[in-house]
mmCIF file of C-alpha atoms in Angstrom:
data_model
loop_
_atom_site.group_PDB
_atom_site.id
_atom_site.type_symbol
_atom_site.label_atom_id
_atom_site.label_comp_id
_atom_site.label_asym_id
_atom_site.label_seq_id
_atom_site.Cartn_x
_atom_site.Cartn_y
_atom_site.Cartn_z
ATOM 1 C CA MET A 1 -6.565 -18.825 5.378
ATOM 2 C CA SER A 2 -7.293 -15.115 5.131
ATOM 3 C CA ASP A 3 -10.048 -13.689 2.962
ATOM 4 C CA PHE A 4 -7.490 -12.109 0.673
ATOM 5 C CA ALA A 5 -5.602 -15.399 0.222
ATOM 6 C CA ALA A 6 -8.867 -17.128 -0.647
ATOM 7 C CA PHE A 7 -9.631 -14.361 -3.138
ATOM 8 C CA MET A 8 -6.179 -14.678 -4.692
ATOM 9 C CA LEU A 9 -6.626 -18.426 -5.125
ATOM 10 C CA ALA A 10 -10.113 -18.076 -6.592
ATOM 11 C CA CYS A 11 -9.261 -15.192 -8.933
ATOM 12 C CA GLY A 12 -5.935 -16.688 -9.981
ATOM 13 C CA GLY A 13 -7.529 -20.100 -10.570
ATOM 14 C CA LEU A 14 -10.294 -18.584 -12.666
ATOM 15 C CA LEU A 15 -7.817 -16.644 -14.773
ATOM 16 C CA ALA A 16 -5.538 -19.689 -15.136
ATOM 17 C CA PHE A 17 -8.550 -21.684 -16.353
ATOM 18 C CA ALA A 18 -9.340 -18.912 -18.857
ATOM 19 C CA VAL A 19 -5.743 -19.113 -20.134
ATOM 20 C CA LEU A 20 -6.076 -22.875 -20.632
ATOM 21 C CA VAL A 21 -9.364 -22.461 -22.509
ATOM 22 C CA LEU A 22 -7.870 -19.701 -24.658
ATOM 23 C CA ALA A 23 -4.809 -21.820 -25.461
ATOM 24 C CA TRP A 24 -7.032 -24.806 -26.308
ATOM 25 C CA LEU A 25 -9.233 -22.718 -28.626
ATOM 26 C CA PHE A 26 -6.259 -21.147 -30.391
ATOM 27 C CA ARG A 27 -4.665 -24.568 -30.871
ATOM 28 C CA THR A 28 -6.804 -25.278 -33.929
ATOM 29 C CA ALA A 29 -7.456 -21.690 -35.080
ATOM 30 C CA ALA A 30 -6.378 -20.521 -38.495
ATOM 31 C CA ALA A 31 -4.319 -17.714 -37.008
ATOM 32 C CA PRO A 32 -0.596 -17.076 -37.351
ATOM 33 C CA LEU A 33 1.610 -18.901 -34.850
ATOM 34 C CA TRP A 34 2.634 -15.662 -33.109
ATOM 35 C CA ALA A 35 -1.045 -14.871 -32.389
ATOM 36 C CA LYS A 36 -1.631 -18.374 -31.058
ATOM 37 C CA ILE A 37 1.219 -17.874 -28.593
ATOM 38 C CA LEU A 38 0.789 -14.164 -27.801
ATOM 39 C CA ALA A 39 -2.893 -14.192 -26.751
ATOM 40 C CA PRO A 40 -2.522 -16.954 -24.084
ATOM 41 C CA ALA A 41 0.776 -15.398 -22.925
ATOM 42 C CA ILE A 42 -0.910 -12.019 -22.343
ATOM 43 C CA ALA A 43 -3.800 -13.721 -20.543
ATOM 44 C CA ALA A 44 -1.287 -15.645 -18.379
ATOM 45 C CA GLY A 45 0.487 -12.376 -17.521
ATOM 46 C CA VAL A 46 -2.803 -10.796 -16.463
ATOM 47 C CA ALA A 47 -3.642 -13.936 -14.434
ATOM 48 C CA CYS A 48 -0.341 -13.639 -12.540
ATOM 49 C CA TRP A 49 -0.501 -9.847 -12.052
ATOM 50 C CA LEU A 50 -4.144 -9.268 -11.127
ATOM 51 C CA PRO A 51 -4.388 -10.949 -7.688
ATOM 52 C CA PHE A 52 -1.469 -8.859 -6.408
ATOM 53 C CA ALA A 53 -2.747 -5.607 -7.933
ATOM 54 C CA VAL A 54 -6.057 -5.983 -6.110
ATOM 55 C CA ASN A 55 -4.418 -4.865 -2.826
ATOM 56 C CA SER A 56 -4.202 -1.266 -3.949
ATOM 57 C CA MET A 57 -7.548 -1.371 -5.775
ATOM 58 C CA MET A 58 -9.416 -2.560 -2.668
ATOM 59 C CA GLY A 59 -7.668 -0.126 -0.319
ATOM 60 C CA PHE A 60 -5.481 -2.637 1.512
ATOM 61 C CA PRO A 61 -2.129 -1.255 2.712
ATOM 62 C CA VAL A 62 0.602 -1.311 0.068
ATOM 63 C CA SER A 63 4.256 -1.618 1.082
ATOM 64 C CA ALA A 64 6.130 1.668 0.851
ATOM 65 C CA ALA A 65 9.389 3.078 2.144
ATOM 66 C CA SER A 66 9.192 6.083 4.452
ATOM 67 C CA SER A 67 10.570 8.224 1.651
ATOM 68 C CA ASP A 68 7.692 7.144 -0.625
ATOM 69 C CA LEU A 69 5.001 8.380 1.784
ATOM 70 C CA PRO A 70 3.381 11.735 1.011
ATOM 71 C CA PRO A 71 5.473 14.544 2.540
ATOM 72 C CA ASP A 72 2.366 16.227 4.019
ATOM 73 C CA ALA A 73 -0.814 14.265 4.700
ATOM 74 C CA GLU A 74 -3.622 14.036 7.236
ATOM 75 C CA LEU A 75 -3.262 10.976 9.446
ATOM 76 C CA VAL A 76 -6.643 9.208 9.441
ATOM 77 C CA ALA A 77 -5.672 6.059 11.383
ATOM 78 C CA PHE A 78 -2.771 3.713 12.045
ATOM 79 C CA VAL A 79 -2.180 0.162 13.255
ATOM 80 C CA PRO A 80 1.316 -0.643 14.582
ATOM 81 C CA HIS A 81 2.693 -4.180 14.341
ATOM 82 C CA ASP A 82 5.428 -4.032 16.995
ATOM 83 C CA GLY A 83 6.428 -7.682 16.570
ATOM 84 C CA SER A 84 7.421 -7.119 12.945
ATOM 85 C CA ALA A 85 8.452 -3.443 13.307
ATOM 86 C CA ARG A 86 5.858 -2.401 10.701
ATOM 87 C CA VAL A 87 2.954 0.046 10.795
ATOM 88 C CA ASP A 88 -0.145 0.451 8.639
ATOM 89 C CA LEU A 89 -0.902 4.133 8.014
ATOM 90 C CA TRP A 90 -4.064 5.569 6.497
ATOM 91 C CA LEU A 91 -3.079 8.973 5.106
ATOM 92 C CA ARG A 92 -5.193 11.512 3.246
ATOM 93 C CA ALA A 93 -3.028 13.594 0.936
ATOM 94 C CA GLY A 94 -5.824 14.580 -1.434
ATOM 95 C CA GLU A 95 -9.496 13.724 -1.540
ATOM 96 C CA THR A 96 -9.292 9.986 -0.761
ATOM 97 C CA PRO A 97 -7.351 8.271 2.038
ATOM 98 C CA ARG A 98 -4.666 5.769 0.982
ATOM 99 C CA ALA A 99 -3.281 2.906 3.107
ATOM 100 C CA TYR A 100 0.469 2.294 3.396
ATOM 101 C CA GLU A 101 2.551 -0.306 5.202
ATOM 102 C CA THR A 102 5.957 1.000 6.199
ATOM 103 C CA ALA A 103 8.781 0.469 8.680
ATOM 104 C CA LEU A 104 8.070 1.448 12.289
ATOM 105 C CA THR A 105 11.159 3.403 13.323
ATOM 106 C CA GLY A 106 11.774 5.028 16.675
ATOM 107 C CA GLN A 107 11.049 8.481 15.249
ATOM 108 C CA MET A 108 7.830 7.261 13.619
ATOM 109 C CA LYS A 109 6.771 5.493 16.829
ATOM 110 C CA ARG A 110 7.181 8.713 18.855
ATOM 111 C CA ALA A 111 5.256 10.723 16.266
ATOM 112 C CA LEU A 112 2.426 8.166 16.227
ATOM 113 C CA ARG A 113 2.227 8.160 20.037
ATOM 114 C CA GLU A 114 1.763 11.934 20.000
ATOM 115 C CA ALA A 115 -0.751 11.585 17.158
ATOM 116 C CA GLN A 116 -2.768 9.051 19.129
ATOM 117 C CA ALA A 117 -3.042 11.442 22.060
ATOM 118 C CA ALA A 118 -4.050 14.327 19.775
ATOM 119 C CA MET A 119 -6.631 12.205 17.944
ATOM 120 C CA ALA A 120 -8.090 11.127 21.300
ATOM 121 C CA ARG A 121 -8.633 14.838 22.078
ATOM 122 C CA GLY A 122 -10.547 15.203 18.774
ATOM 123 C CA GLU A 123 -7.863 17.115 16.899
ATOM 124 C CA THR A 124 -6.960 16.550 13.270
ATOM 125 C CA VAL A 125 -3.380 15.390 12.847
ATOM 126 C CA ARG A 126 -1.106 16.070 9.886
ATOM 127 C CA LEU A 127 1.999 13.945 9.503
ATOM 128 C CA MET A 128 4.765 15.934 7.819
ATOM 129 C CA ARG A 129 8.261 14.940 6.807
ATOM 130 C CA LYS A 130 10.953 17.506 7.479
ATOM 131 C CA GLY A 131 14.509 17.465 6.245
ATOM 132 C CA SER A 132 15.634 16.252 2.856
ATOM 133 C CA ALA A 133 12.576 15.428 0.757
ATOM 134 C CA GLY A 134 13.136 12.755 -1.834
ATOM 135 C CA ALA A 135 16.808 12.206 -1.115
ATOM 136 C CA ARG A 136 17.205 8.443 -1.338
ATOM 137 C CA LYS A 137 20.145 6.772 0.309
ATOM 138 C CA SER A 138 21.623 3.506 -0.860
ATOM 139 C CA ARG A 139 20.358 0.599 1.164
ATOM 140 C CA GLY A 140 22.689 -2.349 0.845
ATOM 141 C CA GLY A 141 20.780 -5.612 1.093
ATOM 142 C CA ASP A 142 17.339 -3.986 1.145
ATOM 143 C CA ALA A 143 16.061 -4.679 -2.361
ATOM 144 C CA LEU A 144 12.535 -3.410 -1.652
ATOM 145 C CA GLY A 145 13.726 -0.189 -0.028
ATOM 146 C CA LEU A 146 11.613 -0.667 3.098
ATOM 147 C CA ALA A 147 14.337 -0.038 5.672
ATOM 148 C CA ASP A 148 14.668 3.050 7.857
ATOM 149 C CA ASP A 149 15.710 5.995 5.698
ATOM 150 C CA ASP A 150 16.323 8.441 8.568
ATOM 151 C CA SER A 151 13.246 10.512 7.709
ATOM 152 C CA ARG A 152 12.216 12.922 10.438
ATOM 153 C CA TRP A 153 8.494 13.214 11.058
ATOM 154 C CA GLU A 154 6.649 15.983 12.844
ATOM 155 C CA LEU A 155 2.996 16.441 13.695
ATOM 156 C CA MET A 156 0.765 19.413 13.073
ATOM 157 C CA THR A 157 -2.443 19.305 15.084
ATOM 158 C CA GLY A 158 -5.612 21.326 14.800
ATOM 159 C CA ASN A 159 -8.955 21.166 16.537
ATOM 160 C CA SER A 160 -11.644 19.750 14.264
ATOM 161 C CA LEU A 161 -14.420 19.825 16.858
ATOM 162 C CA PRO A 162 -16.397 22.965 17.655
ATOM 163 C CA ALA A 163 -15.627 24.701 20.932
ATOM 164 C CA LYS A 164 -17.782 23.808 23.915
ATOM 165 C CA GLU A 165 -20.152 26.465 25.159
#
């Protein structure tokens, strides 16, 4: 069992227990019936939502389509999962890096290979999308929108290390 799965079970169990205690306390309260039902229902909703929302709060990669990635961001790191055709990208579009999990397409794989070589030379790498920005195509059968969306990616490299003397 992974650490995150153990956390989800512990956090979800604690919140489910809190819902049961809240429902038990409201059972005999002199409150209107709608309040007796609404308070435990809200607590149950939070108990179901919170373990899955922790991914983004803790910096774990969140699933995103290629079209949902920032159009221009510094590539901090990446981890390809060739067996599942997925890649984890750490991109810095503003002040703080954000982790994304997206489809590993042929175009993305080529761009990441070039980025790996540039990062090995000590250069900063910017991953930029060119072409139609934000144009979403219909994806039949892909309810989450994680399939290849024919985005074209290009790299901009720059030297971040001082020149040798």
